[in-house]
Every structure is written in C-alpha cells, then in structure tokens.
mmCIF file of C-alpha atoms in Angstrom:
data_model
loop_
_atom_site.group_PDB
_atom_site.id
_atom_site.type_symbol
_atom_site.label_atom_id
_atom_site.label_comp_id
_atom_site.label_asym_id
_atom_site.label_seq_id
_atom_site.Cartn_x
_atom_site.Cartn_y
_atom_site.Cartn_z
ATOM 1 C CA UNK F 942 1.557 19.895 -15.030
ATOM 2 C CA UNK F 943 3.755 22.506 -13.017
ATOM 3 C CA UNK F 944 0.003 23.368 -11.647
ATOM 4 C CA UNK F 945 -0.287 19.663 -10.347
ATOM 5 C CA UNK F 946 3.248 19.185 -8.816
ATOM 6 C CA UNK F 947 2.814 22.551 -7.092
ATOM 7 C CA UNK F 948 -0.226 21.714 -5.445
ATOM 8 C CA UNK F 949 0.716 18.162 -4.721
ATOM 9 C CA UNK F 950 4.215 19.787 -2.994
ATOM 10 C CA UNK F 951 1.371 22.276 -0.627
ATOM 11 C CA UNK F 952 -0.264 18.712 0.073
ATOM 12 C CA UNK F 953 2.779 16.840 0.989
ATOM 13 C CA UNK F 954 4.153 19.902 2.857
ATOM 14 C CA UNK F 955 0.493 20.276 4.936
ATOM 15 C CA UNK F 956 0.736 16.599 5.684
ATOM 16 C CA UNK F 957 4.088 16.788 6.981
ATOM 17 C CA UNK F 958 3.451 19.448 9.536
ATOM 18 C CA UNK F 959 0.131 17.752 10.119
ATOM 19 C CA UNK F 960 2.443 14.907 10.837
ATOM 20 C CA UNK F 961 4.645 17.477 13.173
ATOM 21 C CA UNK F 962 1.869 18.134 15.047
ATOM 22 C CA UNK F 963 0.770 14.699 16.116
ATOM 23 C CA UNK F 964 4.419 13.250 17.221
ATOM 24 C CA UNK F 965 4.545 16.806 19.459
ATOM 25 C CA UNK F 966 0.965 16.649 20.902
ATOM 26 C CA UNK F 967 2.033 12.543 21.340
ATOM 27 C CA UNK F 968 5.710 13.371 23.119
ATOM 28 C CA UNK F 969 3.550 16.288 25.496
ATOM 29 C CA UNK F 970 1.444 13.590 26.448
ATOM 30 C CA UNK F 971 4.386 11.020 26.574
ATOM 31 C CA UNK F 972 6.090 13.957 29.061
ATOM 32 C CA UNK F 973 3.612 15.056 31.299
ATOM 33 C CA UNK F 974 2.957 11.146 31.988
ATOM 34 C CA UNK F 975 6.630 10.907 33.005
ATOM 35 C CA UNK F 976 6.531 14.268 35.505
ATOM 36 C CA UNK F 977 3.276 12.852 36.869
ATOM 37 C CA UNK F 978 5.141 9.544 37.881
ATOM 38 C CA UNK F 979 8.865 10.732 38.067
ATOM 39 C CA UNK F 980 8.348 14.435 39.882
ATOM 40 C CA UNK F 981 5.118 15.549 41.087
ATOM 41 C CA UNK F 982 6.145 16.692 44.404
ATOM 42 C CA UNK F 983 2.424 15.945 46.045
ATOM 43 C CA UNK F 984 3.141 13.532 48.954
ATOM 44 C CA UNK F 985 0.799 10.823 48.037
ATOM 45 C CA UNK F 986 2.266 10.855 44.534
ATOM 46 C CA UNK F 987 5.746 10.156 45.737
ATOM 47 C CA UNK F 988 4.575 7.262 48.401
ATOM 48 C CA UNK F 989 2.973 5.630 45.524
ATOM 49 C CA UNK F 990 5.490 5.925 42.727
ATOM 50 C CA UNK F 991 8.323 5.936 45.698
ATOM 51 C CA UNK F 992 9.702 2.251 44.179
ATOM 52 C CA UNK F 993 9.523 3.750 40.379
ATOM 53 C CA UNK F 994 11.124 6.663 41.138
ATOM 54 C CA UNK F 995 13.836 5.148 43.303
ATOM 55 C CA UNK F 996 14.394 1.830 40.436
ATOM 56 C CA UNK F 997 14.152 4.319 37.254
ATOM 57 C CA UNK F 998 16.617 6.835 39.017
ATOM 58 C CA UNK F 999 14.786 9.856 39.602
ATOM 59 C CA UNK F 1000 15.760 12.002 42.200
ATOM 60 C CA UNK F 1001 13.762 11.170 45.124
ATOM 61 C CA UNK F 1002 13.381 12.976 48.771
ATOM 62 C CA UNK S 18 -4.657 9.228 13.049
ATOM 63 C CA UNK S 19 -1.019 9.058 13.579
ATOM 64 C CA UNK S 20 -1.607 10.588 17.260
ATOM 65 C CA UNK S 21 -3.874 7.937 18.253
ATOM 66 C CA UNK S 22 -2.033 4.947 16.812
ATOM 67 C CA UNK S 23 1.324 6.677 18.763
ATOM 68 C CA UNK S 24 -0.683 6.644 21.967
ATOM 69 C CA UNK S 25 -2.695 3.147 21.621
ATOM 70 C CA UNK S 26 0.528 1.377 21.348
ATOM 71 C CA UNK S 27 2.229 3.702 24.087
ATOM 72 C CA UNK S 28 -0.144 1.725 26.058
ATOM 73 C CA UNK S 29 0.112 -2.000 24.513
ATOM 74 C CA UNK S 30 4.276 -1.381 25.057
ATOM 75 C CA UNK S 31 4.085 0.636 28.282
ATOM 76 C CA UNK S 32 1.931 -3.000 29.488
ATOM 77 C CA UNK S 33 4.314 -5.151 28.246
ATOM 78 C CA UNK S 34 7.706 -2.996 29.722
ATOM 79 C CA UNK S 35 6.275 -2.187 32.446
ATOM 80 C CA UNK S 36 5.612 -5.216 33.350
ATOM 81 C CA UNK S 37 8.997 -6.329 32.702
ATOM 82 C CA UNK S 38 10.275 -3.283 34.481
ATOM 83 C CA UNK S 39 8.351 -4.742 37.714
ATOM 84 C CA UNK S 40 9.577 -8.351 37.128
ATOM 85 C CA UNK S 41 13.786 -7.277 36.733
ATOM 86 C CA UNK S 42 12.963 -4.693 39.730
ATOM 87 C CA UNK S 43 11.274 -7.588 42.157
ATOM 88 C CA UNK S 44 14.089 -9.480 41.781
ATOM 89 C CA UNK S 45 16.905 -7.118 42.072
ATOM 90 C CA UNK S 46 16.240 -3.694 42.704
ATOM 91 C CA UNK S 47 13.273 -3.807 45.449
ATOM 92 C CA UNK S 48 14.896 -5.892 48.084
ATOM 93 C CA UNK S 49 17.739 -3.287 48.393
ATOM 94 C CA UNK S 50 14.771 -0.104 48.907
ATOM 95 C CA UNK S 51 13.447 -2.284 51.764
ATOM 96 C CA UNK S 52 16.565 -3.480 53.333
ATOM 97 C CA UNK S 53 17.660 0.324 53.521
ATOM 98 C CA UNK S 54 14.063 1.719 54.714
ATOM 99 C CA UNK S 55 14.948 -0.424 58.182
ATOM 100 C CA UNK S 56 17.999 1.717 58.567
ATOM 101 C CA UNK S 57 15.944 4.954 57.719
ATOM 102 C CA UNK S 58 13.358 4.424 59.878
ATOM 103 C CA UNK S 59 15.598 3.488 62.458
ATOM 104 C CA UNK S 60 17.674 7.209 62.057
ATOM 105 C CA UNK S 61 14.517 8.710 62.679
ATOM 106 C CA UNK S 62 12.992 7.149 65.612
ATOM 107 C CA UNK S 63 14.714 4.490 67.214
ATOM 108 C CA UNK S 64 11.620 4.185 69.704
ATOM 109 C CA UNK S 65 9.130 0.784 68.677
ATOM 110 C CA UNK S 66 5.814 2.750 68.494
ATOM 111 C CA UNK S 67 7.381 4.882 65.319
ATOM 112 C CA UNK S 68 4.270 6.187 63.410
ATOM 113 C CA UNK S 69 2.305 7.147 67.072
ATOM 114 C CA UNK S 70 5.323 9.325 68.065
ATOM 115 C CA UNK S 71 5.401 11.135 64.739
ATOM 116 C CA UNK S 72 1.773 11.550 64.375
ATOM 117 C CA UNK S 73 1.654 13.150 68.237
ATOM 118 C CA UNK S 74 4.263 15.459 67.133
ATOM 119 C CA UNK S 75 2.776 16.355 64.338
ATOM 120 C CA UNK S 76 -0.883 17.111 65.565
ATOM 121 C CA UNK S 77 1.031 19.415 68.080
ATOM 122 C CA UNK S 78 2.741 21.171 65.557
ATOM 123 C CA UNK S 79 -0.522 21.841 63.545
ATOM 124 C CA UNK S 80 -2.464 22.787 66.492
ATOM 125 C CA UNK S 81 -0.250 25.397 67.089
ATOM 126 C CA UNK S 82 -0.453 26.444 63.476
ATOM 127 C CA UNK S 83 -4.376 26.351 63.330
ATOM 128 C CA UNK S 84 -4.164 28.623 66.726
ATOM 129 C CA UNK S 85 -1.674 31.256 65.396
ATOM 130 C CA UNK S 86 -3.404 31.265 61.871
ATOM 131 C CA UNK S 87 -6.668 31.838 63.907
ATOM 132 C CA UNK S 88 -5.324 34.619 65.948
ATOM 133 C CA UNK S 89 -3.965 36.419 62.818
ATOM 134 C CA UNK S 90 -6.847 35.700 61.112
ATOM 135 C CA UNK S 91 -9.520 37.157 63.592
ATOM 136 C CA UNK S 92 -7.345 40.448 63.927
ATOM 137 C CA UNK S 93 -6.472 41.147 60.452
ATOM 138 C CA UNK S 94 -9.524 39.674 58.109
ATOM 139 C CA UNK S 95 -12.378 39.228 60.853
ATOM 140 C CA UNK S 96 -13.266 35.709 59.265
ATOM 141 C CA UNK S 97 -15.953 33.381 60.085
ATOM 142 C CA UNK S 98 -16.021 33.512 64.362
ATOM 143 C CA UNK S 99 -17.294 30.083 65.089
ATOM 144 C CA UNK S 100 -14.473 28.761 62.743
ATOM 145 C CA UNK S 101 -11.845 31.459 64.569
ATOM 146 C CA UNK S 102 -12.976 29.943 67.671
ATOM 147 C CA UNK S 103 -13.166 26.260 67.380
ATOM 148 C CA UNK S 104 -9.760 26.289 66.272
ATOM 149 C CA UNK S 105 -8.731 28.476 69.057
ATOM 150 C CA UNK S 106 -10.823 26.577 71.756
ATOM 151 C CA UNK S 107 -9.204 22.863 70.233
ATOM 152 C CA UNK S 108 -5.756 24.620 70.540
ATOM 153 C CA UNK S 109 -6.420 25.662 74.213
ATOM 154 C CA UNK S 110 -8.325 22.606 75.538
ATOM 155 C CA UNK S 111 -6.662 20.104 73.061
ATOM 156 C CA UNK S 112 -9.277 17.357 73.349
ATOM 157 C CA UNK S 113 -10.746 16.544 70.014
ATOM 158 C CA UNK S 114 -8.303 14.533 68.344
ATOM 159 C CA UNK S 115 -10.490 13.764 65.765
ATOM 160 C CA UNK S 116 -9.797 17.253 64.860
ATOM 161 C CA UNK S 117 -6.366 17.338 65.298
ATOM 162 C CA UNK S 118 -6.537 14.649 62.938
ATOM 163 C CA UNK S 119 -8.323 16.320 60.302
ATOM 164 C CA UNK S 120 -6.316 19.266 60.842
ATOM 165 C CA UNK S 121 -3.507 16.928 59.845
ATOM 166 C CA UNK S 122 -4.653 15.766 56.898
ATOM 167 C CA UNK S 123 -5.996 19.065 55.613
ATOM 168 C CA UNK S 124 -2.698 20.527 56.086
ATOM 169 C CA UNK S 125 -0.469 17.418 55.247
ATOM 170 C CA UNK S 126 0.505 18.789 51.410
ATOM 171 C CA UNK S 127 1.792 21.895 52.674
ATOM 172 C CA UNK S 128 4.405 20.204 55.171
ATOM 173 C CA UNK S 129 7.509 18.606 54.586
ATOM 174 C CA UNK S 130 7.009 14.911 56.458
ATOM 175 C CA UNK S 131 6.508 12.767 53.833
ATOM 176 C CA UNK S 132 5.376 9.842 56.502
ATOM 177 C CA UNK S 133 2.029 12.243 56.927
ATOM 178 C CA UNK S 134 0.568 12.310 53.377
ATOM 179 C CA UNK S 135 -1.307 9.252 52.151
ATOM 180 C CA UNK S 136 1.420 6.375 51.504
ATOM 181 C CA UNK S 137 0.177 2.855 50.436
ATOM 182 C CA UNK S 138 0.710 -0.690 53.017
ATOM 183 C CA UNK S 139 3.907 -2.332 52.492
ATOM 184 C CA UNK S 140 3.478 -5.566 51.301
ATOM 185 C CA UNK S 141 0.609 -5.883 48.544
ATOM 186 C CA UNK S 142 -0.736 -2.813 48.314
ATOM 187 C CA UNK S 143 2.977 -1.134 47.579
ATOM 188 C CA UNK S 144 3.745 -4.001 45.144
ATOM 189 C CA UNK S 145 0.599 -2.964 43.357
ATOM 190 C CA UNK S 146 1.130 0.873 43.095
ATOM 191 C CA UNK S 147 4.603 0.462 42.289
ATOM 192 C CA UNK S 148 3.485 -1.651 39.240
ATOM 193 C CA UNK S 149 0.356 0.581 38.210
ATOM 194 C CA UNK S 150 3.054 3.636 38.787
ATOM 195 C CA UNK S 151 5.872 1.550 36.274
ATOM 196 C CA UNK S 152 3.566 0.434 33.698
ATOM 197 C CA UNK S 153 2.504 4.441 33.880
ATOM 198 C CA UNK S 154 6.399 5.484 33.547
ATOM 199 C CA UNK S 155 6.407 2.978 30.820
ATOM 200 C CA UNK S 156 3.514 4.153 28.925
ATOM 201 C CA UNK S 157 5.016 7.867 29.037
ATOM 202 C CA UNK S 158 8.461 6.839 28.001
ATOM 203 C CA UNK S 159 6.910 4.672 25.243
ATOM 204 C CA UNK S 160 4.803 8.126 23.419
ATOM 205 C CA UNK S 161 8.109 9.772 23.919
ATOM 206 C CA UNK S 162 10.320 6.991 22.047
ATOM 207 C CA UNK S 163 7.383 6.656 19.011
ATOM 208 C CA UNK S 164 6.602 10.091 18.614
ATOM 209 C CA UNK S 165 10.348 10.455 18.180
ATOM 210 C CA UNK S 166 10.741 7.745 16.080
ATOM 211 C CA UNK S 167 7.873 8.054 13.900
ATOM 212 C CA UNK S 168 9.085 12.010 13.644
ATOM 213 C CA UNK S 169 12.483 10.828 12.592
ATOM 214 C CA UNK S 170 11.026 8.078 10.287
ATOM 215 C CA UNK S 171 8.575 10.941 8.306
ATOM 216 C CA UNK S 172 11.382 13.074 8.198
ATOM 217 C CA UNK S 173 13.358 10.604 5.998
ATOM 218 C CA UNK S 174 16.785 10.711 8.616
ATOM 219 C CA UNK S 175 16.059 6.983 9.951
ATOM 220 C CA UNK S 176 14.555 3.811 8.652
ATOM 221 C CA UNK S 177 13.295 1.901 11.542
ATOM 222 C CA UNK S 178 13.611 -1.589 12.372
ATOM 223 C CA UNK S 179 14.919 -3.942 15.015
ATOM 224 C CA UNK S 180 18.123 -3.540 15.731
ATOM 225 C CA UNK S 181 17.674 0.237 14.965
ATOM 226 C CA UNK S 182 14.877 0.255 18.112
ATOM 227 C CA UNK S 183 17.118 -1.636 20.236
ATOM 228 C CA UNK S 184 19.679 0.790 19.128
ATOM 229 C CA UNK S 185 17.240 3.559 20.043
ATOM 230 C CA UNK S 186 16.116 1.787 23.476
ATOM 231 C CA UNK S 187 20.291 2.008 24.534
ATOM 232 C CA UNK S 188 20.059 5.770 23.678
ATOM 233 C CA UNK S 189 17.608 5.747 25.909
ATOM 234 C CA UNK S 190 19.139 4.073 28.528
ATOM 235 C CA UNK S 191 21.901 6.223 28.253
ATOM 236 C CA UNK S 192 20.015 9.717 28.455
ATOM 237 C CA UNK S 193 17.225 9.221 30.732
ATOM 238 C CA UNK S 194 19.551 6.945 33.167
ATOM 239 C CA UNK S 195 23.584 6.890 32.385
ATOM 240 C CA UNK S 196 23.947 10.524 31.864
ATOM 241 C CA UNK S 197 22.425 11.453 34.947
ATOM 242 C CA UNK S 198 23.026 8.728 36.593
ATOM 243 C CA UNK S 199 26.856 9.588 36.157
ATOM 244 C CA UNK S 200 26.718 12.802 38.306
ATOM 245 C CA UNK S 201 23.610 11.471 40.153
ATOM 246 C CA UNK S 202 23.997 8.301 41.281
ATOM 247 C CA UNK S 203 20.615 6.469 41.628
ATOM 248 C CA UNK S 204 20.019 6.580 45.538
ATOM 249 C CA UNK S 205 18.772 4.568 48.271
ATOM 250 C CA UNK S 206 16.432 5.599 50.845
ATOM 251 C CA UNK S 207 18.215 7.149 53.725
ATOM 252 C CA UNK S 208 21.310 8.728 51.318
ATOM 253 C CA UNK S 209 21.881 12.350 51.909
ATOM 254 C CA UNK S 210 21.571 14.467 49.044
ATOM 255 C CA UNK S 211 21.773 17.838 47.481
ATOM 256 C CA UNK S 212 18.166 19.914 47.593
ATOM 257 C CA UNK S 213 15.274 17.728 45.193
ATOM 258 C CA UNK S 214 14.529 20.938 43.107
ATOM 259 C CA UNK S 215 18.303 21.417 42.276
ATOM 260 C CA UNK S 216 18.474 17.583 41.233
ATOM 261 C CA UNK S 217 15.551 17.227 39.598
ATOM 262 C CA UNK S 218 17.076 20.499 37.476
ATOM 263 C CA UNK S 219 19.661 19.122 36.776
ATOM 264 C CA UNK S 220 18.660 15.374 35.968
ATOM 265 C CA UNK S 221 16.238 17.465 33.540
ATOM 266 C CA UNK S 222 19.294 19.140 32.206
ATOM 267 C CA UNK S 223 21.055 15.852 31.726
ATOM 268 C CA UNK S 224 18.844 14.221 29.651
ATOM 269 C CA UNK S 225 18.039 17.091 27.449
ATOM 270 C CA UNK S 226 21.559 17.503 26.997
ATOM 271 C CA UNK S 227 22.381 14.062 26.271
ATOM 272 C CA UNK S 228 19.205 13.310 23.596
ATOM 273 C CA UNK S 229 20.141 16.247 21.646
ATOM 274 C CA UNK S 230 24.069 15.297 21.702
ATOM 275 C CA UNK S 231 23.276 11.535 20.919
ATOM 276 C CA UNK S 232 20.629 13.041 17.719
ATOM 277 C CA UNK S 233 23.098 15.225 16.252
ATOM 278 C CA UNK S 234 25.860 12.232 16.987
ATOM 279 C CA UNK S 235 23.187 9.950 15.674
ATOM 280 C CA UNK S 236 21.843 11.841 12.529
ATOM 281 C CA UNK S 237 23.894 15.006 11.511
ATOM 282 C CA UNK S 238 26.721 15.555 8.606
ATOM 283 C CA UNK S 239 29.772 14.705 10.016
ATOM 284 C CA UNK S 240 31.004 18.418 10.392
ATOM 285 C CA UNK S 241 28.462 18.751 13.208
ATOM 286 C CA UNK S 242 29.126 15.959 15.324
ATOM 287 C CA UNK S 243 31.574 17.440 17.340
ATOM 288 C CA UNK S 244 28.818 20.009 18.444
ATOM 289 C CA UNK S 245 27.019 16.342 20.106
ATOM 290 C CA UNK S 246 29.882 15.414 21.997
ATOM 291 C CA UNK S 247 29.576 19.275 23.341
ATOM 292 C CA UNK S 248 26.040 19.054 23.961
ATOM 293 C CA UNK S 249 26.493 15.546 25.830
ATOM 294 C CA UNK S 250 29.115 17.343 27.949
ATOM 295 C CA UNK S 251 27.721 20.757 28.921
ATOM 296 C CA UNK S 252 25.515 19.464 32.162
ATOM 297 C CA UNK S 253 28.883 18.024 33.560
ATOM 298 C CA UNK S 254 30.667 21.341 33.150
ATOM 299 C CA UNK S 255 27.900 22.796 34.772
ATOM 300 C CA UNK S 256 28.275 20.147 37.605
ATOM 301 C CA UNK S 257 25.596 18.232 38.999
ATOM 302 C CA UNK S 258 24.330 19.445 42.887
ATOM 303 C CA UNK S 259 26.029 17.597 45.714
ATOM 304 C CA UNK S 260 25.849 17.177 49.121
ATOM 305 C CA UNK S 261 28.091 18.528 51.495
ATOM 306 C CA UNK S 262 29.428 16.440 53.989
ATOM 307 C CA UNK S 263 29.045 12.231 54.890
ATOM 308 C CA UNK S 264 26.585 10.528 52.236
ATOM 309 C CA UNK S 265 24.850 8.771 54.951
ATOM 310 C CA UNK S 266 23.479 11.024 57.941
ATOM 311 C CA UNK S 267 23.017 7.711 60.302
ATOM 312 C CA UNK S 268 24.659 7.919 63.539
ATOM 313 C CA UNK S 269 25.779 3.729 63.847
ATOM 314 C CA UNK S 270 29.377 3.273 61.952
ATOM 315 C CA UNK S 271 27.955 -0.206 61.501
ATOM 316 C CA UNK S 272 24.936 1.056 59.575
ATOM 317 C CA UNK S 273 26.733 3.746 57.277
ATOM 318 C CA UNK S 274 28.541 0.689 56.110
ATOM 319 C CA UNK S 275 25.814 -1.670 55.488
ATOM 320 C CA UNK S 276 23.750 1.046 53.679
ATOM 321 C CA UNK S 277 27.083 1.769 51.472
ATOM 322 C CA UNK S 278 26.906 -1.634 50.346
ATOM 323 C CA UNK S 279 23.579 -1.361 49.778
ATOM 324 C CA UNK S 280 23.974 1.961 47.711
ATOM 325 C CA UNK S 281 26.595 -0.474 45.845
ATOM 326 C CA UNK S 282 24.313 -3.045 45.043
ATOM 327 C CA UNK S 283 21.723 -1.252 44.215
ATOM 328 C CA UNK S 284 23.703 1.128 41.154
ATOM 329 C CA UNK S 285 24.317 -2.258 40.042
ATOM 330 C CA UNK S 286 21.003 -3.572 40.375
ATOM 331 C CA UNK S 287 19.151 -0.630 38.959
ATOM 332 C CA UNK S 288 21.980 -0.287 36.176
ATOM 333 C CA UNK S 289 20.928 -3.743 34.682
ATOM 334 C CA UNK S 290 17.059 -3.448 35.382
ATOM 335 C CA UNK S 291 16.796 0.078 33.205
ATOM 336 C CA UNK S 292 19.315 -1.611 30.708
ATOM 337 C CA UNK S 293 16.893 -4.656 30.553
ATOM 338 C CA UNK S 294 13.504 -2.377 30.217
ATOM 339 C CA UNK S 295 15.098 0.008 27.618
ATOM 340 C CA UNK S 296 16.759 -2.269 25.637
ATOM 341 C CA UNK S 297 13.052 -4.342 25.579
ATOM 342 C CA UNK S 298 11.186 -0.708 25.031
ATOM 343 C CA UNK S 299 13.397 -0.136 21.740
ATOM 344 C CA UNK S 300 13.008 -3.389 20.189
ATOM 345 C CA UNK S 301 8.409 -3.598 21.358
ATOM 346 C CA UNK S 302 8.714 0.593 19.750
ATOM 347 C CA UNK S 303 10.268 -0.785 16.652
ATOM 348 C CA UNK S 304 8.149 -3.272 16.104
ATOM 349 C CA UNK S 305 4.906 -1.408 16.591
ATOM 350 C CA UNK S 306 5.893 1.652 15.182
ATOM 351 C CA UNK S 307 6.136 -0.881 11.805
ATOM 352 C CA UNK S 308 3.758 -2.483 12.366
ATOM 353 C CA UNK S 309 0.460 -0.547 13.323
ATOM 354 C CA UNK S 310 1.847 3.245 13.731
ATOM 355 C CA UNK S 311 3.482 3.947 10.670
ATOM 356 C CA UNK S 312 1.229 1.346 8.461
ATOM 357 C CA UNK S 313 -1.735 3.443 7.523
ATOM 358 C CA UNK S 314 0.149 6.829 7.937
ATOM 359 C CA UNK S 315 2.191 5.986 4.926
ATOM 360 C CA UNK S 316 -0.971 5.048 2.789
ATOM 361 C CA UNK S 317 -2.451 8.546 4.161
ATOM 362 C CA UNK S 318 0.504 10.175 2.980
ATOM 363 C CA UNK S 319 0.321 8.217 -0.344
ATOM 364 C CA UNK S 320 -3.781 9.524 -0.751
ATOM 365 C CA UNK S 321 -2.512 12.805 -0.274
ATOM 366 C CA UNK S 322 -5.193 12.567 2.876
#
C-alpha cells in the first residue's frame, strides 16, 4: 500500500515537471515569435511588421 | 502532447485575433501611421523626387566605403586583387551603377537608413504584411497566454473559464501595453524619442515587472501582495528613457501641431484596438485551453501516462 502511493506520488511528481517542461518550451516559442515581430532590429523586419509594431506599441525607430 | 495542443491552438487563436487585431487597427489605428508618414517624409526631403535623392546619396556614401575598405584591405590583409581593384576602379570612375546598387544592398543591414533595406508597397502589399506580421504577434502572444494558463491550471492556483480568460486577456492588456505604455507612450512615425535599445529595455522591463506584480496580486496569500504592487512599480522608479528636447523634430509650427493631434488620436486609437484584441485573446485562450488543451492532458494525468 505505502509501496503503491509512493510510487504513484514519483508518477504524479514526473508528470508534473513533464508538464513544466512543455508550458516553458511552449512560452520560448510563444517569446521568440513576439521578438521576431516586435524587435528584430533587421531593416526588412521592421518595414514589414512597421504597422504591428507601431498599433501593438512597441518601440519603433 | 500538452506542447503541441498549446501550440496548435496558438495558431487557431493567433488566426482568429489577429485577424481582429487587423480589422480594429484598419479602422482606427492605420489611418493615423499614414497621415503622420506625409509629415515624416516631408522633414526629410521636402524635394518631389524623395527616394532618387536618398538613394544617390546613399550609393555615394557606400562608394566611398567600398574604396576606403579596399584601400585598407589591400595594405593590411593583401585580399583578392581583382576584387581590391574593381571596387577601387568603380570608386574612381563611378560608372557602374549597377554596382553601386549592389553595393547598396549588400551593405544596407549594416546602415542606419531604414528607407534602404527591403520595405513592402504601400497600399496592398503593406496591408498584407502588416496582417501576416499581426496574426504572427498574435500567434506568439497566444503560446505565451496558454502556456501560462495551462501552467497555472496544473498547478492547482486557477480554474479557468470565461470570465477568468477575459480576466486574464485585461492582465494582458495591462502588462504588455498599459504599463509601458504609461512611461512610453505608443508613438507615431516622425515622434522623437529616446535611443530604441534603451526603450526596448525598458518596455522589456515593464512588462516583466508588471506580469509578475499582477501574479503575485493575482494568486499569492494575502501577506505577499504588497510585494506585487512593488514589483508593478519598480520600472517607474527606475524611469522610463526620454527624449530631450521638442517631441516632434519638424521644422513647420503648423505640422508639430497636426502631428500632436495625431499622437492624440492615435494613444486613443491604439488604447481601444489592444483593449479589443486582448480582451478577445483571453476569452478564444479560455475557451481552447478547455476545450482541446487541457482535455486529454487531464486523462494523461489520470493514466498516470
């Protein structure tokens, strides 16, 4: 019995940093979408996302 | 795999905001970028023939890099001749604009004239990259609000629905546009400003500062909250950049005033338009985090898988 609930705790607590490790790896790529549009500094970046930046607030020029 | 599910419905709400984004920005917030470009380009050059003045400046400028790199090059590394010397020889002769042209565009990332990198046609073709580049902002802000709120859900400290995701889509509103909007006010083209990588530091800053105050305000024992309100004001202590001197550089009295109106307008404009997409990014998070992100995770954590 205490056999089961302590293996069952390991489970829960490997599928909760499982779990931890998807919604970081999911806000990095949520992040580096937002530089790319928001702060790249490449000139051909800005032109394009000039409107976006300037309509979502992002420091522009 | 809750990673996947986060990031296929990043992209189903990033669509649908995005597009909503474009639609509340057409109406409002657009009109005002354009009617204060005609003032900017008209600081810059007030001849007609704008671009061909700036683009013969320009190719002089980089001819005259391409000769002194040459020259340094050829005494101190002894590189390629032929190169050494075509580059020399354009410099001195100066009749291949082709060339100069290429040398342009070769060298265009490393200078600071925005008008010389790649930049897409007014009309259409901008309408069309500002939407790809919204419903792109939209996708990244939409994995940042589910991974969040499918973190804070597992964890047990929230239990998301509805009116909690609109809830959440005002906290966003508030840190990635109020709290930096308050000591950066969103600008207009032609608005002087404080240098980008000091703003961009700071807007950073800002809505760091304000997510973690707004969590702990949100989500801690009550002892703590006072530590929030902290957080939430530390980037204001700190003081955003600012410009020194007038907030419009253009020379016409007449103009400084138009654009100020402009700049009013457009806080306004821009205020309601991120309100509008937030508010709608909460509530289409919510709903899909319930409904397809969060569905088979919680019969994966049930298996034990």
């Amino acid at each position: 019995m205490s056999i089961q609930s302590v293996s069952s705790q390991q489970s829960v607590s490997r599928s909760a940093s499982f779990t931890l490790l998807q919604t970081i790896s999911a806000f990095v790529f949520g992040a580096v979408i937002v530089y790319a549009v928001g702060f790249l500094p490449m000139g051909a970046a800005h032109n394009a996302a000039h409107d976006t930046r300037h309509s979502l607030a992002f420091p522009c020029h | 795999m809750l990673f996947r599910r986060i990031i296929l419905n990043a992209l189903f709400v990033g669509l649908l905001a995005g597009l909503l984004l474009t639609a509340a920005q057409t109406i409002g917030v657009t009109p005002i970028i354009f009617a204060a470009e005609v003032y900017e380009t008209a600081d810059e050059a007030p001849v007609a023939d704008h671009d061909h003045q700036a683009m013969t400046d320009h190719d002089h400028e980089s001819s005259v890099d391409s000769h002194e790199h040459g020259i340094n090059e050829n005494h101190e590394h002894g590189l390629d001749d032929s190169l050494e010397l075509g580059l020399v020889e354009n410099h001195e002769h100066g009749t291949s604009e082709n060339h100069n042209h290429q040398q342009a565009a070769t060298e265009g990332h490393s200078h600071e004239h925005d008008s010389e990198a790649w930049a897409p046609e007014d009309g259409a073709e901008r309408t069309l990259y500002t939407l790809v580049s919204n419903i792109l902002a939209s996708i990244g802000f939409s994995a940042l609000l589910l991974s969040l709120m499918a973190q804070a859900q597992a964890m047990g400290i929230t239990n998301i629905n509805i009116s909690r995701g609109a809830a959440w889509g005002i906290a966003g509103f508030i840190v990635c546009f109020a709290a930096p909007g308050i000591g950066l006010p969103p600008e207009i083209p032609g608005i002087e400003a404080a240098p980008l990588e000091y703003r961009q530091e700071w807007w950073l800053l800002a809505v760091v500062a304000s997510a973690t105050g707004l969590a702990v305000l949100a989500f801690s024992p009550i002892k703590y909250k006072a530590l929030g309100l902290l957080a939430i004001a530390v980037p204001y202590v700190i003081g955003a950049p600012q410009h020194q001197g007038p907030e419009f550089g253009h020379p016409d009295a007449n103009a400084v005033a138009a654009l100020s109106s402009l700049h009013h307008d457009f806080i306004i404009a821009s205020s309601v338009a991120n309100l509008i997409f937030w508010v709608a990014m909460g509530i289409l998070s919510a709903w899909v985090l319930k409904r397809w992100v969060l569905n088979s995770s919680s019969q994966a954590l049930a298996s034990g898988a």
